[in-house]
PDB file of N, CA and C in Angstrom:
ATOM      1  N   UNK A   1      22.325   2.930 -16.017  1.00  0.00           N
ATOM      2  CA  UNK A   1      20.744   3.398 -16.155  1.00  0.00           C
ATOM      3  C   UNK A   1      20.534   2.814 -14.438  1.00  0.00           C
ATOM      4  N   UNK A   2      20.407   3.968 -13.913  1.00  0.00           N
ATOM      5  CA  UNK A   2      19.868   3.554 -12.577  1.00  0.00           C
ATOM      6  C   UNK A   2      18.663   3.425 -11.965  1.00  0.00           C
ATOM      7  N   UNK A   3      17.860   2.293 -11.471  1.00  0.00           N
ATOM      8  CA  UNK A   3      16.777   1.530 -11.049  1.00  0.00           C
ATOM      9  C   UNK A   3      16.092   2.992 -10.345  1.00  0.00           C
ATOM     10  N   UNK A   4      15.152   2.919 -10.510  1.00  0.00           N
ATOM     11  CA  UNK A   4      14.226   4.242  -9.613  1.00  0.00           C
ATOM     12  C   UNK A   4      13.152   3.190  -8.223  1.00  0.00           C
ATOM     13  N   UNK A   5      13.762   3.651  -7.639  1.00  0.00           N
ATOM     14  CA  UNK A   5      13.120   3.606  -6.086  1.00  0.00           C
ATOM     15  C   UNK A   5      11.206   3.420  -5.946  1.00  0.00           C
ATOM     16  N   UNK A   6      11.257   1.948  -5.991  1.00  0.00           N
ATOM     17  CA  UNK A   6       9.612   2.126  -6.201  1.00  0.00           C
ATOM     18  C   UNK A   6       9.142   2.306  -4.644  1.00  0.00           C
ATOM     19  N   UNK A   7       8.294   3.435  -4.101  1.00  0.00           N
ATOM     20  CA  UNK A   7       8.147   3.385  -3.484  1.00  0.00           C
ATOM     21  C   UNK A   7       6.786   3.472  -2.568  1.00  0.00           C
ATOM     22  N   UNK A   8       6.796   2.597  -1.241  1.00  0.00           N
ATOM     23  CA  UNK A   8       6.189   2.349  -0.779  1.00  0.00           C
ATOM     24  C   UNK A   8       5.040   2.956  -0.159  1.00  0.00           C
ATOM     25  N   UNK A   9       4.041   3.192  -0.530  1.00  0.00           N
ATOM     26  CA  UNK A   9       3.201   4.249   1.020  1.00  0.00           C
ATOM     27  C   UNK A   9       2.389   3.352   1.510  1.00  0.00           C
ATOM     28  N   UNK A  10       2.450   4.675   3.004  1.00  0.00           N
ATOM     29  CA  UNK A  10       1.839   3.655   3.925  1.00  0.00           C
ATOM     30  C   UNK A  10       0.500   4.498   4.086  1.00  0.00           C
ATOM     31  N   UNK A  11      -0.658   3.147   4.457  1.00  0.00           N
ATOM     32  CA  UNK A  11      -1.932   4.265   4.634  1.00  0.00           C
ATOM     33  C   UNK A  11      -2.029   5.709   5.535  1.00  0.00           C
ATOM     34  N   UNK A  12      -3.020   6.219   4.892  1.00  0.00           N
ATOM     35  CA  UNK A  12      -3.415   7.618   6.022  1.00  0.00           C
ATOM     36  C   UNK A  12      -4.665   7.530   6.442  1.00  0.00           C
ATOM     37  N   UNK A  13      -4.930   7.342   8.023  1.00  0.00           N
ATOM     38  CA  UNK A  13      -5.789   7.838   8.365  1.00  0.00           C
ATOM     39  C   UNK A  13      -6.668   9.037   7.938  1.00  0.00           C
ATOM     40  N   UNK A  14      -6.390  10.142   6.721  1.00  0.00           N
ATOM     41  CA  UNK A  14      -6.472  11.329   5.881  1.00  0.00           C
ATOM     42  C   UNK A  14      -7.682  10.839   4.704  1.00  0.00           C
ATOM     43  N   UNK A  15      -7.256   9.243   4.677  1.00  0.00           N
ATOM     44  CA  UNK A  15      -8.256   8.830   3.130  1.00  0.00           C
ATOM     45  C   UNK A  15      -9.409   8.269   3.628  1.00  0.00           C
ATOM     46  N   UNK A  16      -9.895   8.423   5.195  1.00  0.00           N
ATOM     47  CA  UNK A  16     -11.149   7.973   5.595  1.00  0.00           C
ATOM     48  C   UNK A  16     -12.099   9.071   5.263  1.00  0.00           C
ATOM     49  N   UNK A  17     -11.453  10.514   4.632  1.00  0.00           N
ATOM     50  CA  UNK A  17     -12.442  11.561   3.806  1.00  0.00           C
ATOM     51  C   UNK A  17     -12.669  10.932   2.142  1.00  0.00           C
ATOM     52  N   UNK A  18     -12.373   9.991   1.514  1.00  0.00           N
ATOM     53  CA  UNK A  18     -12.304   9.823   0.510  1.00  0.00           C
ATOM     54  C   UNK A  18     -13.129   7.977  -0.180  1.00  0.00           C
ATOM     55  N   UNK A  19     -13.379   7.627   1.469  1.00  0.00           N
ATOM     56  CA  UNK A  19     -14.195   6.548   1.748  1.00  0.00           C
ATOM     57  C   UNK A  19     -13.209   5.418   1.788  1.00  0.00           C
ATOM     58  N   UNK A  20     -12.121   5.468   2.421  1.00  0.00           N
ATOM     59  CA  UNK A  20     -10.656   4.198   2.033  1.00  0.00           C
ATOM     60  C   UNK A  20     -10.582   4.267   3.716  1.00  0.00           C
ATOM     61  N   UNK A  21     -10.265   2.338   3.898  1.00  0.00           N
ATOM     62  CA  UNK A  21     -10.242   2.255   5.382  1.00  0.00           C
ATOM     63  C   UNK A  21      -8.777   0.848   5.019  1.00  0.00           C
ATOM     64  N   UNK A  22      -7.780   0.657   5.271  1.00  0.00           N
ATOM     65  CA  UNK A  22      -6.480  -0.342   5.061  1.00  0.00           C
ATOM     66  C   UNK A  22      -7.651  -1.567   4.643  1.00  0.00           C
ATOM     67  N   UNK A  23      -7.032  -2.611   4.338  1.00  0.00           N
ATOM     68  CA  UNK A  23      -7.517  -3.850   3.518  1.00  0.00           C
ATOM     69  C   UNK A  23      -7.482  -4.421   4.893  1.00  0.00           C
ATOM     70  N   UNK A  24      -8.138  -5.842   5.127  1.00  0.00           N
ATOM     71  CA  UNK A  24      -8.026  -6.227   5.890  1.00  0.00           C
ATOM     72  C   UNK A  24      -7.249  -7.622   6.226  1.00  0.00           C
ATOM     73  N   UNK A  25      -7.150  -8.371   4.754  1.00  0.00           N
ATOM     74  CA  UNK A  25      -5.770  -8.976   4.995  1.00  0.00           C
ATOM     75  C   UNK A  25      -4.240  -8.590   4.969  1.00  0.00           C
ATOM     76  N   UNK A  26      -4.161  -7.079   3.605  1.00  0.00           N
ATOM     77  CA  UNK A  26      -2.848  -6.435   3.854  1.00  0.00           C
ATOM     78  C   UNK A  26      -3.492  -4.996   4.217  1.00  0.00           C
ATOM     79  N   UNK A  27      -2.964  -4.255   5.546  1.00  0.00           N
ATOM     80  CA  UNK A  27      -2.790  -2.753   5.922  1.00  0.00           C
ATOM     81  C   UNK A  27      -2.367  -2.255   5.250  1.00  0.00           C
ATOM     82  N   UNK A  28      -1.367  -2.605   4.392  1.00  0.00           N
ATOM     83  CA  UNK A  28      -0.945  -1.434   3.566  1.00  0.00           C
ATOM     84  C   UNK A  28      -1.730  -0.674   2.008  1.00  0.00           C
ATOM     85  N   UNK A  29      -2.962  -1.608   1.659  1.00  0.00           N
ATOM     86  CA  UNK A  29      -3.316  -1.210   0.482  1.00  0.00           C
ATOM     87  C   UNK A  29      -4.975  -0.724   1.199  1.00  0.00           C
ATOM     88  N   UNK A  30      -5.430   0.070   0.138  1.00  0.00           N
ATOM     89  CA  UNK A  30      -6.212   0.650   0.658  1.00  0.00           C
ATOM     90  C   UNK A  30      -8.121   0.469  -0.466  1.00  0.00           C
ATOM     91  N   UNK A  31      -8.827  -0.011   0.844  1.00  0.00           N
ATOM     92  CA  UNK A  31      -9.865  -0.658   0.555  1.00  0.00           C
ATOM     93  C   UNK A  31     -11.388   0.746   0.783  1.00  0.00           C
ATOM     94  N   UNK A  32     -11.816   0.337  -0.806  1.00  0.00           N
ATOM     95  CA  UNK A  32     -13.195   1.630  -0.670  1.00  0.00           C
ATOM     96  C   UNK A  32     -14.388   1.049   0.090  1.00  0.00           C
ATOM     97  N   UNK A  33     -14.385   2.117   0.229  1.00  0.00           N
ATOM     98  CA  UNK A  33     -16.371   1.009   1.658  1.00  0.00           C
ATOM     99  C   UNK A  33     -17.338   0.702   1.223  1.00  0.00           C
ATOM    100  N   UNK A  34     -17.063   1.715  -0.354  1.00  0.00           N
ATOM    101  CA  UNK A  34     -18.948   1.743  -0.499  1.00  0.00           C
ATOM    102  C   UNK A  34     -18.655   0.149  -2.202  1.00  0.00           C
ATOM    103  N   UNK A  35     -17.388   0.011  -2.134  1.00  0.00           N
ATOM    104  CA  UNK A  35     -17.682  -1.082  -3.002  1.00  0.00           C
ATOM    105  C   UNK A  35     -16.850  -2.094  -2.775  1.00  0.00           C
ATOM    106  N   UNK A  36     -15.408  -2.386  -1.633  1.00  0.00           N
ATOM    107  CA  UNK A  36     -15.285  -3.341  -0.836  1.00  0.00           C
ATOM    108  C   UNK A  36     -13.963  -3.513  -2.010  1.00  0.00           C
ATOM    109  N   UNK A  37     -13.568  -2.819  -2.582  1.00  0.00           N
ATOM    110  CA  UNK A  37     -12.286  -2.652  -3.785  1.00  0.00           C
ATOM    111  C   UNK A  37     -11.347  -2.407  -3.179  1.00  0.00           C
ATOM    112  N   UNK A  38     -10.330  -3.530  -3.576  1.00  0.00           N
ATOM    113  CA  UNK A  38      -9.208  -3.031  -2.860  1.00  0.00           C
ATOM    114  C   UNK A  38      -7.835  -2.909  -3.779  1.00  0.00           C
ATOM    115  N   UNK A  39      -7.497  -1.607  -3.119  1.00  0.00           N
ATOM    116  CA  UNK A  39      -6.638  -1.323  -4.737  1.00  0.00           C
ATOM    117  C   UNK A  39      -4.957  -1.324  -4.229  1.00  0.00           C
ATOM    118  N   UNK A  40      -3.754  -0.956  -5.768  1.00  0.00           N
ATOM    119  CA  UNK A  40      -3.148  -1.311  -5.281  1.00  0.00           C
ATOM    120  C   UNK A  40      -2.225  -0.079  -4.594  1.00  0.00           C
ATOM    121  N   UNK A  41      -0.734  -0.688  -4.177  1.00  0.00           N
ATOM    122  CA  UNK A  41      -0.175   0.457  -3.424  1.00  0.00           C
ATOM    123  C   UNK A  41      -0.049   1.633  -4.627  1.00  0.00           C
ATOM    124  N   UNK A  42       0.435   1.628  -5.768  1.00  0.00           N
ATOM    125  CA  UNK A  42       0.295   2.552  -6.730  1.00  0.00           C
ATOM    126  C   UNK A  42      -1.000   3.763  -6.599  1.00  0.00           C
ATOM    127  N   UNK A  43      -1.973   2.835  -5.941  1.00  0.00           N
ATOM    128  CA  UNK A  43      -3.129   4.058  -6.287  1.00  0.00           C
ATOM    129  C   UNK A  43      -3.619   5.086  -4.203  1.00  0.00           C
ATOM    130  N   UNK A  44      -2.411   4.795  -3.864  1.00  0.00           N
ATOM    131  CA  UNK A  44      -2.677   5.338  -2.236  1.00  0.00           C
ATOM    132  C   UNK A  44      -1.980   6.920  -2.692  1.00  0.00           C
ATOM    133  N   UNK A  45      -1.892   7.448  -3.977  1.00  0.00           N
ATOM    134  CA  UNK A  45      -2.414   8.523  -3.823  1.00  0.00           C
ATOM    135  C   UNK A  45      -3.622   9.313  -3.106  1.00  0.00           C
ATOM    136  N   UNK A  46      -3.510  10.187  -2.498  1.00  0.00           N
ATOM    137  CA  UNK A  46      -4.560  11.090  -2.506  1.00  0.00           C
ATOM    138  C   UNK A  46      -5.459  11.585  -3.677  1.00  0.00           C
ATOM    139  N   UNK A  47      -4.770  11.543  -4.710  1.00  0.00           N
ATOM    140  CA  UNK A  47      -5.629  12.082  -6.212  1.00  0.00           C
ATOM    141  C   UNK A  47      -6.317  11.090  -6.864  1.00  0.00           C
ATOM    142  N   UNK A  48      -5.456  10.014  -6.183  1.00  0.00           N
ATOM    143  CA  UNK A  48      -6.427   8.433  -7.159  1.00  0.00           C
ATOM    144  C   UNK A  48      -7.203   8.217  -6.454  1.00  0.00           C
ATOM    145  N   UNK A  49      -7.179   8.493  -5.326  1.00  0.00           N
ATOM    146  CA  UNK A  49      -8.506   7.418  -3.545  1.00  0.00           C
ATOM    147  C   UNK A  49      -9.552   9.124  -4.486  1.00  0.00           C
ATOM    148  N   UNK A  50      -9.291  10.291  -4.566  1.00  0.00           N
ATOM    149  CA  UNK A  50     -10.381  10.724  -4.968  1.00  0.00           C
ATOM    150  C   UNK A  50     -11.230  10.611  -6.079  1.00  0.00           C
ATOM    151  N   UNK A  51      -9.848  10.604  -7.240  1.00  0.00           N
ATOM    152  CA  UNK A  51     -10.361  10.014  -8.869  1.00  0.00           C
ATOM    153  C   UNK A  51     -11.611   8.918  -8.528  1.00  0.00           C
ATOM    154  N   UNK A  52     -11.421   8.120  -7.960  1.00  0.00           N
ATOM    155  CA  UNK A  52     -11.793   6.735  -7.505  1.00  0.00           C
ATOM    156  C   UNK A  52     -13.248   6.734  -7.139  1.00  0.00           C
ATOM    157  N   UNK A  53     -13.428   8.236  -6.252  1.00  0.00           N
ATOM    158  CA  UNK A  53     -14.935   8.257  -5.705  1.00  0.00           C
ATOM    159  C   UNK A  53     -15.152   9.084  -6.341  1.00  0.00           C
ATOM    160  N   UNK A  54     -14.854   9.969  -7.070  1.00  0.00           N
ATOM    161  CA  UNK A  54     -15.532  10.752  -8.017  1.00  0.00           C
ATOM    162  C   UNK A  54     -16.242  10.095  -9.960  1.00  0.00           C
ATOM    163  N   UNK A  55     -15.057   8.874  -9.994  1.00  0.00           N
ATOM    164  CA  UNK A  55     -15.805   7.821 -11.179  1.00  0.00           C
ATOM    165  C   UNK A  55     -16.992   6.942 -10.728  1.00  0.00           C
ATOM    166  N   UNK A  56     -16.598   6.498  -9.882  1.00  0.00           N
ATOM    167  CA  UNK A  56     -17.662   5.264  -8.953  1.00  0.00           C
ATOM    168  C   UNK A  56     -18.433   5.826  -8.191  1.00  0.00           C
ATOM    169  N   UNK A  57     -18.554   6.031  -7.223  1.00  0.00           N
ATOM    170  CA  UNK A  57     -19.575   6.510  -6.453  1.00  0.00           C
ATOM    171  C   UNK A  57     -19.670   8.368  -5.958  1.00  0.00           C
ATOM    172  N   UNK A  58     -20.437   8.804  -8.076  1.00  0.00           N
ATOM    173  CA  UNK A  58     -20.809  10.470  -8.553  1.00  0.00           C
ATOM    174  C   UNK A  58     -21.367  10.923  -6.821  1.00  0.00           C
ATOM    175  N   UNK A  59     -22.285  10.019  -6.277  1.00  0.00           N
ATOM    176  CA  UNK A  59     -23.248  10.194  -5.627  1.00  0.00           C
ATOM    177  C   UNK A  59     -22.801  10.664  -4.165  1.00  0.00           C
ATOM    178  N   UNK A  60     -21.646  10.349  -4.097  1.00  0.00           N
ATOM    179  CA  UNK A  60     -21.175  10.488  -2.553  1.00  0.00           C
ATOM    180  C   UNK A  60     -19.469  11.054  -2.323  1.00  0.00           C
ATOM    181  N   UNK A  61     -19.894  12.070  -3.884  1.00  0.00           N
ATOM    182  CA  UNK A  61     -18.441  12.888  -3.382  1.00  0.00           C
ATOM    183  C   UNK A  61     -18.377  13.959  -2.644  1.00  0.00           C
ATOM    184  N   UNK A  62     -20.157  14.426  -2.306  1.00  0.00           N
ATOM    185  CA  UNK A  62     -19.865  15.391  -1.157  1.00  0.00           C
ATOM    186  C   UNK A  62     -20.167  15.248   0.139  1.00  0.00           C
ATOM    187  N   UNK A  63     -20.299  13.990   0.020  1.00  0.00           N
ATOM    188  CA  UNK A  63     -20.316  13.366   1.690  1.00  0.00           C
ATOM    189  C   UNK A  63     -18.891  13.790   2.465  1.00  0.00           C
ATOM    190  N   UNK A  64     -19.581  13.773   3.823  1.00  0.00           N
ATOM    191  CA  UNK A  64     -18.203  14.491   4.717  1.00  0.00           C
ATOM    192  C   UNK A  64     -17.742  12.930   5.383  1.00  0.00           C
ATOM    193  N   UNK A  65     -16.804  13.524   6.017  1.00  0.00           N
ATOM    194  CA  UNK A  65     -15.977  12.488   7.204  1.00  0.00           C
ATOM    195  C   UNK A  65     -16.769  12.030   8.323  1.00  0.00           C
ATOM    196  N   UNK A  66     -17.657  12.387   8.478  1.00  0.00           N
ATOM    197  CA  UNK A  66     -18.745  11.787   9.474  1.00  0.00           C
ATOM    198  C   UNK A  66     -19.501  10.575   8.595  1.00  0.00           C
ATOM    199  N   UNK A  67     -20.163  10.805   7.737  1.00  0.00           N
ATOM    200  CA  UNK A  67     -20.501  10.051   6.797  1.00  0.00           C
ATOM    201  C   UNK A  67     -20.063   8.483   6.231  1.00  0.00           C
ATOM    202  N   UNK A  68     -18.762   8.859   6.580  1.00  0.00           N
ATOM    203  CA  UNK A  68     -17.760   7.248   6.107  1.00  0.00           C
ATOM    204  C   UNK A  68     -16.945   7.035   6.993  1.00  0.00           C
ATOM    205  N   UNK A  69     -17.110   8.056   8.707  1.00  0.00           N
ATOM    206  CA  UNK A  69     -16.361   7.386   9.700  1.00  0.00           C
ATOM    207  C   UNK A  69     -17.636   6.257  10.542  1.00  0.00           C
ATOM    208  N   UNK A  70     -18.806   6.768   9.796  1.00  0.00           N
ATOM    209  CA  UNK A  70     -20.304   5.899  10.209  1.00  0.00           C
ATOM    210  C   UNK A  70     -19.982   4.276   9.676  1.00  0.00           C
ATOM    211  N   UNK A  71     -20.156   4.794   8.305  1.00  0.00           N
ATOM    212  CA  UNK A  71     -19.815   3.433   7.139  1.00  0.00           C
ATOM    213  C   UNK A  71     -19.309   3.104   7.725  1.00  0.00           C
ATOM    214  N   UNK A  72     -17.609   3.564   7.892  1.00  0.00           N
ATOM    215  CA  UNK A  72     -16.393   2.240   8.843  1.00  0.00           C
ATOM    216  C   UNK A  72     -16.838   1.161  10.118  1.00  0.00           C
ATOM    217  N   UNK A  73     -16.973   2.230  11.176  1.00  0.00           N
ATOM    218  CA  UNK A  73     -18.028   1.532  11.800  1.00  0.00           C
ATOM    219  C   UNK A  73     -18.777   0.258  11.487  1.00  0.00           C
ATOM    220  N   UNK A  74     -19.979   0.621  10.891  1.00  0.00           N
ATOM    221  CA  UNK A  74     -20.407  -0.656  10.338  1.00  0.00           C
ATOM    222  C   UNK A  74     -20.386  -1.973   9.982  1.00  0.00           C
ATOM    223  N   UNK A  75     -19.169  -1.125   8.933  1.00  0.00           N
ATOM    224  CA  UNK A  75     -17.904  -2.235   8.703  1.00  0.00           C
ATOM    225  C   UNK A  75     -17.614  -2.925   9.293  1.00  0.00           C
ATOM    226  N   UNK A  76     -16.684  -2.059  10.505  1.00  0.00           N
ATOM    227  CA  UNK A  76     -15.896  -3.085  11.768  1.00  0.00           C
ATOM    228  C   UNK A  76     -17.200  -4.025  12.296  1.00  0.00           C
ATOM    229  N   UNK A  77     -18.595  -3.532  13.155  1.00  0.00           N
ATOM    230  CA  UNK A  77     -19.905  -4.396  13.228  1.00  0.00           C
ATOM    231  C   UNK A  77     -20.826  -5.341  12.895  1.00  0.00           C
ATOM    232  N   UNK A  78     -20.280  -5.614  11.343  1.00  0.00           N
ATOM    233  CA  UNK A  78     -20.879  -6.386  10.642  1.00  0.00           C
ATOM    234  C   UNK A  78     -20.398  -8.081  11.198  1.00  0.00           C
ATOM    235  N   UNK A  79     -21.164  -8.716  11.212  1.00  0.00           N
ATOM    236  CA  UNK A  79     -21.761  -9.967  11.472  1.00  0.00           C
ATOM    237  C   UNK A  79     -19.940 -10.453  10.310  1.00  0.00           C
ATOM    238  N   UNK A  80     -19.311 -11.567  10.951  1.00  0.00           N
ATOM    239  CA  UNK A  80     -18.090 -12.847   9.687  1.00  0.00           C
ATOM    240  C   UNK A  80     -18.523 -14.009  10.947  1.00  0.00           C
ATOM    241  N   UNK A  81     -17.523 -14.708   9.914  1.00  0.00           N
ATOM    242  CA  UNK A  81     -18.068 -15.896  10.369  1.00  0.00           C
ATOM    243  C   UNK A  81     -16.729 -16.706  10.863  1.00  0.00           C
ATOM    244  N   UNK A  82     -16.133 -16.076  11.617  1.00  0.00           N
ATOM    245  CA  UNK A  82     -15.637 -15.962  13.045  1.00  0.00           C
ATOM    246  C   UNK A  82     -16.167 -15.912  14.034  1.00  0.00           C
ATOM    247  N   UNK A  83     -17.055 -14.715  14.271  1.00  0.00           N
ATOM    248  CA  UNK A  83     -17.972 -14.166  15.183  1.00  0.00           C
ATOM    249  C   UNK A  83     -19.352 -15.173  15.572  1.00  0.00           C
ATOM    250  N   UNK A  84     -19.531 -15.716  14.158  1.00  0.00           N
ATOM    251  CA  UNK A  84     -20.909 -16.548  14.131  1.00  0.00           C
ATOM    252  C   UNK A  84     -20.175 -17.673  14.710  1.00  0.00           C
ATOM    253  N   UNK A  85     -19.376 -18.332  14.254  1.00  0.00           N
ATOM    254  CA  UNK A  85     -18.855 -19.461  15.064  1.00  0.00           C
ATOM    255  C   UNK A  85     -18.355 -19.204  16.612  1.00  0.00           C
ATOM    256  N   UNK A  86     -17.272 -18.564  16.704  1.00  0.00           N
ATOM    257  CA  UNK A  86     -17.465 -18.549  18.607  1.00  0.00           C
ATOM    258  C   UNK A  86     -18.496 -18.203  18.857  1.00  0.00           C
ATOM    259  N   UNK A  87     -19.438 -17.591  18.507  1.00  0.00           N
ATOM    260  CA  UNK A  87     -20.601 -17.726  19.536  1.00  0.00           C
ATOM    261  C   UNK A  87     -21.536 -19.440  19.641  1.00  0.00           C
ATOM    262  N   UNK A  88     -21.578 -19.555  18.944  1.00  0.00           N
ATOM    263  CA  UNK A  88     -22.237 -21.399  18.621  1.00  0.00           C
ATOM    264  C   UNK A  88     -21.516 -22.106  18.763  1.00  0.00           C
ATOM    265  N   UNK A  89     -19.815 -22.079  19.334  1.00  0.00           N
ATOM    266  CA  UNK A  89     -19.196 -23.179  19.931  1.00  0.00           C
ATOM    267  C   UNK A  89     -18.795 -22.482  21.783  1.00  0.00           C
ATOM    268  N   UNK A  90     -19.317 -21.730  21.880  1.00  0.00           N
ATOM    269  CA  UNK A  90     -19.321 -21.059  23.090  1.00  0.00           C
ATOM    270  C   UNK A  90     -20.213 -22.365  23.939  1.00  0.00           C
ATOM    271  N   UNK A  91     -21.571 -22.280  23.149  1.00  0.00           N
ATOM    272  CA  UNK A  91     -23.147 -22.627  24.070  1.00  0.00           C
ATOM    273  C   UNK A  91     -22.814 -23.894  24.001  1.00  0.00           C
ATOM    274  N   UNK A  92     -22.542 -24.688  23.110  1.00  0.00           N
ATOM    275  CA  UNK A  92     -22.378 -26.016  22.732  1.00  0.00           C
ATOM    276  C   UNK A  92     -20.915 -26.752  23.703  1.00  0.00           C
ATOM    277  N   UNK A  93     -20.022 -26.451  24.409  1.00  0.00           N
ATOM    278  CA  UNK A  93     -19.093 -26.073  25.828  1.00  0.00           C
ATOM    279  C   UNK A  93     -20.373 -25.800  27.286  1.00  0.00           C
ATOM    280  N   UNK A  94     -20.714 -25.261  27.260  1.00  0.00           N
ATOM    281  CA  UNK A  94     -21.902 -25.064  27.996  1.00  0.00           C
ATOM    282  C   UNK A  94     -23.041 -26.418  28.394  1.00  0.00           C
ATOM    283  N   UNK A  95     -22.895 -26.783  26.914  1.00  0.00           N
ATOM    284  CA  UNK A  95     -24.267 -27.880  27.456  1.00  0.00           C
ATOM    285  C   UNK A  95     -23.703 -29.347  27.566  1.00  0.00           C
ATOM    286  N   UNK A  96     -22.409 -29.228  27.281  1.00  0.00           N
ATOM    287  CA  UNK A  96     -21.710 -30.668  27.560  1.00  0.00           C
ATOM    288  C   UNK A  96     -21.020 -30.777  28.922  1.00  0.00           C
ATOM    289  N   UNK A  97     -21.204 -28.748  29.665  1.00  0.00           N
ATOM    290  CA  UNK A  97     -20.667 -28.740  30.854  1.00  0.00           C
ATOM    291  C   UNK A  97     -21.542 -29.576  32.170  1.00  0.00           C
ATOM    292  N   UNK A  98     -23.142 -29.229  31.181  1.00  0.00           N
ATOM    293  CA  UNK A  98     -24.372 -29.361  32.049  1.00  0.00           C
ATOM    294  C   UNK A  98     -24.379 -30.612  32.257  1.00  0.00           C
ATOM    295  N   UNK A  99     -24.192 -31.647  31.183  1.00  0.00           N
ATOM    296  CA  UNK A  99     -24.477 -33.093  31.197  1.00  0.00           C
ATOM    297  C   UNK A  99     -23.511 -33.656  31.863  1.00  0.00           C
TER     298      UNK A  99
END
């Protein structure tokens, strides 16, 4: 018996039209912008991504690429712990220099 090769798919920017971006910890896995669910590599077929959009978010199936691009921009600009703590640590360092 020969083993079938397991294909490791790569994220494509075309997946944004289905509402998916690369996940933060693993850039090869798709993450839904609407529910933040990370799907496995086997679900990275466009038909499966479209199926997720249709089943889980039926009200968003008619949205265009611009809508998902706006969601992506908001997601990337959201406040994170790293950004919040980075700004507070800079302020406390300035206070130490003055005294």
